[in-house]
């Protein structure tokens, strides 16, 4: 039972780390900020992660697990019958990623920037993206894409750009749907 509590507490710290990173930025990612955000006693984060680099490594791994779970749930619930429904589904996911999961999405972008200084983060970040691109490519192949993997990369690059723009310059009426529909028409025609 103690092992379960330790794992839950570690996840609680990592969830808080993602929130701090995504809402306050990389410069505010400190043990103290994470402890406060997690509502745990001072020193808890440092008990799990010996230094900031270890904390960031833990956040990368935890973020991959969370995003993979979200994508699996999203993919299982979505059964688009055509490219238009696929565009609607992708739009909903993007609105979710920049709405309720705004901090998580911002944390992912912060980790991308961290990877410019710490290239050892790239494999884990790349694995997560490649897994999702594999699933998306299956949909694009189903809808007639002659190069589904490449076209899914293009779609995800567009989604990342739209998400980044929404995070940096929030619009209350954010609707990436028209751009996604236009992009999918171009890729699938």
Coordinates of C-alpha atoms in Angstrom, one line a residue:
X1 CA 0.0 0.0 0.0
X2 CA 2.9 2.4 0.8
X3 CA 4.2 1.9 -2.8
X4 CA 0.8 3.0 -4.2
X5 CA 0.9 6.1 -2.0
X6 CA 4.4 6.9 -3.1
X7 CA 3.4 6.6 -6.7
X8 CA 0.4 8.8 -6.2
X9 CA 2.4 11.4 -4.4
X10 CA 5.0 11.3 -7.2
X11 CA 2.2 11.8 -9.8
X12 CA 0.8 14.6 -7.8
X13 CA 4.2 16.3 -7.8
X14 CA 4.6 15.8 -11.5
X15 CA 1.0 17.0 -12.3
X16 CA 1.9 20.2 -10.3
X17 CA 5.2 20.5 -12.1
X18 CA 3.3 20.4 -15.4
X19 CA 0.9 23.1 -14.1
X20 CA 3.8 25.3 -13.0
X21 CA 5.7 24.9 -16.2
X22 CA 2.7 25.5 -18.3
X23 CA 1.2 28.4 -16.4
X24 CA 4.2 30.2 -15.0
X25 CA 7.0 29.2 -17.4
X26 CA 10.3 27.4 -17.1
X27 CA 12.0 30.1 -15.0
X28 CA 9.4 29.5 -12.3
X29 CA 9.8 25.7 -12.2
X30 CA 11.4 25.3 -8.8
X31 CA 11.0 22.8 -6.0
X32 CA 9.2 25.4 -3.9
X33 CA 6.8 26.3 -6.6
X34 CA 6.0 22.7 -7.4
X35 CA 5.5 21.8 -3.7
X36 CA 3.2 24.8 -3.3
X37 CA 1.2 23.9 -6.4
X38 CA 0.9 20.2 -5.3
X39 CA -0.1 21.2 -1.8
X40 CA 2.6 19.0 -0.3
X41 CA 5.1 19.7 2.5
X42 CA 8.2 21.7 1.6
X43 CA 10.9 19.4 0.3
X44 CA 8.6 16.8 -1.2
X45 CA 9.6 17.5 -4.8
X46 CA 13.3 17.4 -3.9
X47 CA 12.8 14.0 -2.3
X48 CA 11.6 12.6 -5.6
X49 CA 13.9 14.5 -8.0
X50 CA 17.5 15.2 -7.0
X51 CA 17.9 18.2 -9.3
X52 CA 16.0 20.4 -11.7
X53 CA 17.1 18.2 -14.7
X54 CA 15.7 15.1 -13.0
X55 CA 12.4 17.0 -12.4
X56 CA 12.2 18.0 -16.0
X57 CA 13.0 14.4 -17.1
X58 CA 10.2 13.2 -14.8
X59 CA 7.8 15.8 -16.3
X60 CA 8.7 14.8 -19.8
X61 CA 7.9 11.1 -19.1
X62 CA 4.7 12.0 -17.1
X63 CA 3.5 14.3 -19.8
X64 CA 4.0 11.6 -22.4
X65 CA 1.8 9.2 -20.4
X66 CA -0.9 11.8 -19.9
X67 CA -1.0 12.9 -23.6
X68 CA -0.9 9.3 -24.8
X69 CA -3.9 8.5 -22.5
X70 CA -5.8 11.6 -23.8
X71 CA -5.0 10.7 -27.4
X72 CA -6.1 7.0 -26.9
X73 CA -9.3 8.2 -25.3
X74 CA -9.8 10.7 -28.1
X75 CA -9.0 8.2 -30.9
X76 CA -11.3 5.5 -29.3
X77 CA -14.2 7.9 -29.1
X78 CA -13.7 9.4 -32.6
X79 CA -15.1 7.5 -35.5
X80 CA -15.0 10.0 -38.3
X81 CA -16.9 8.9 -41.4
X82 CA -15.2 11.4 -43.8
X83 CA -12.6 14.1 -43.9
X84 CA -15.1 16.7 -42.7
X85 CA -15.9 14.7 -39.6
X86 CA -12.2 14.2 -39.1
X87 CA -11.7 18.0 -39.3
X88 CA -14.4 18.5 -36.7
X89 CA -12.8 15.9 -34.4
X90 CA -9.4 17.4 -34.7
X91 CA -10.9 20.9 -34.1
X92 CA -12.5 19.6 -30.8
X93 CA -9.2 18.1 -29.7
X94 CA -7.3 21.3 -30.4
X95 CA -9.9 23.3 -28.5
X96 CA -9.5 20.9 -25.6
X97 CA -5.7 21.2 -25.7
X98 CA -5.9 25.0 -25.7
X99 CA -8.8 25.2 -23.3
X100 CA -9.1 22.8 -20.3
X101 CA -5.6 21.4 -20.9
X102 CA -4.0 24.8 -21.7
X103 CA -1.3 24.5 -19.1
X104 CA -0.3 21.0 -20.3
X105 CA 0.0 22.1 -23.9
X106 CA 2.0 25.1 -22.8
X107 CA 4.3 22.8 -20.7
X108 CA 4.8 20.6 -23.8
X109 CA 6.0 23.7 -25.8
X110 CA 8.2 24.7 -22.9
X111 CA 9.8 21.3 -23.0
X112 CA 10.4 21.6 -26.7
X113 CA 12.3 24.7 -26.0
X114 CA 14.1 23.0 -23.1
X115 CA 15.2 20.3 -25.6
X116 CA 17.1 22.9 -27.6
X117 CA 19.5 23.2 -24.6
X118 CA 19.1 19.5 -23.5
X119 CA 19.0 17.3 -26.6
X120 CA 18.7 14.2 -24.4
X121 CA 15.0 15.2 -24.0
X122 CA 14.3 14.9 -27.7
X123 CA 13.9 11.1 -28.0
X124 CA 11.1 10.9 -25.4
X125 CA 9.4 14.0 -26.9
X126 CA 9.8 12.5 -30.4
X127 CA 8.5 9.1 -29.4
X128 CA 5.3 10.6 -28.1
X129 CA 4.7 12.6 -31.3
X130 CA 5.5 9.6 -33.5
X131 CA 3.0 7.4 -31.7
X132 CA 0.3 9.9 -32.3
X133 CA 1.3 10.5 -35.9
X134 CA 1.1 6.7 -36.5
X135 CA -2.6 6.7 -35.3
X136 CA -3.4 9.8 -37.3
X137 CA -1.8 8.4 -40.4
X138 CA -4.2 5.5 -40.2
X139 CA -7.1 7.9 -40.4
X140 CA -5.6 9.8 -43.3
X141 CA -4.8 6.6 -45.2
X142 CA -8.5 5.6 -44.7
X143 CA -9.6 8.9 -46.3
X144 CA -7.3 8.5 -49.3
X145 CA -4.0 10.2 -48.5
X146 CA -1.3 9.0 -50.8
X147 CA 1.3 9.7 -48.1
X148 CA -0.5 9.4 -44.8
X149 CA 2.6 9.6 -42.5
X150 CA 3.9 12.8 -44.2
X151 CA 0.4 14.3 -44.4
X152 CA -0.2 13.6 -40.7
X153 CA 3.1 15.3 -39.9
X154 CA 1.9 18.4 -41.8
X155 CA -1.4 18.3 -40.0
X156 CA 0.3 18.0 -36.6
X157 CA 2.7 20.8 -37.5
X158 CA -0.4 23.0 -38.3
X159 CA -2.1 22.0 -35.1
X160 CA 1.1 22.8 -33.1
X161 CA 1.2 26.2 -34.8
X162 CA -2.5 26.9 -34.1
X163 CA -2.2 25.8 -30.5
X164 CA 1.0 27.9 -30.0
X165 CA -0.7 31.0 -31.4
X166 CA -3.8 30.4 -29.3
X167 CA -1.7 30.1 -26.1
X168 CA 0.4 33.2 -26.9
X169 CA -2.5 35.3 -28.2
X170 CA -5.7 33.9 -26.8
X171 CA -8.9 34.5 -28.8
X172 CA -12.2 33.9 -27.1
X173 CA -13.7 32.8 -30.3
X174 CA -10.9 30.4 -31.2
X175 CA -12.0 28.2 -34.1
X176 CA -9.2 26.3 -35.9
X177 CA -11.9 24.4 -37.8
X178 CA -11.8 26.3 -41.1
X179 CA -8.0 26.1 -41.4
X180 CA -8.0 22.4 -40.5
X181 CA -10.7 21.7 -43.1
X182 CA -8.8 23.6 -45.8
X183 CA -5.6 21.8 -44.9
X184 CA -7.2 18.4 -45.0
X185 CA -8.9 19.2 -48.4
X186 CA -5.5 20.1 -49.8
X187 CA -3.8 17.0 -48.4
X188 CA -6.6 14.6 -49.4
X189 CA -7.5 15.9 -52.9

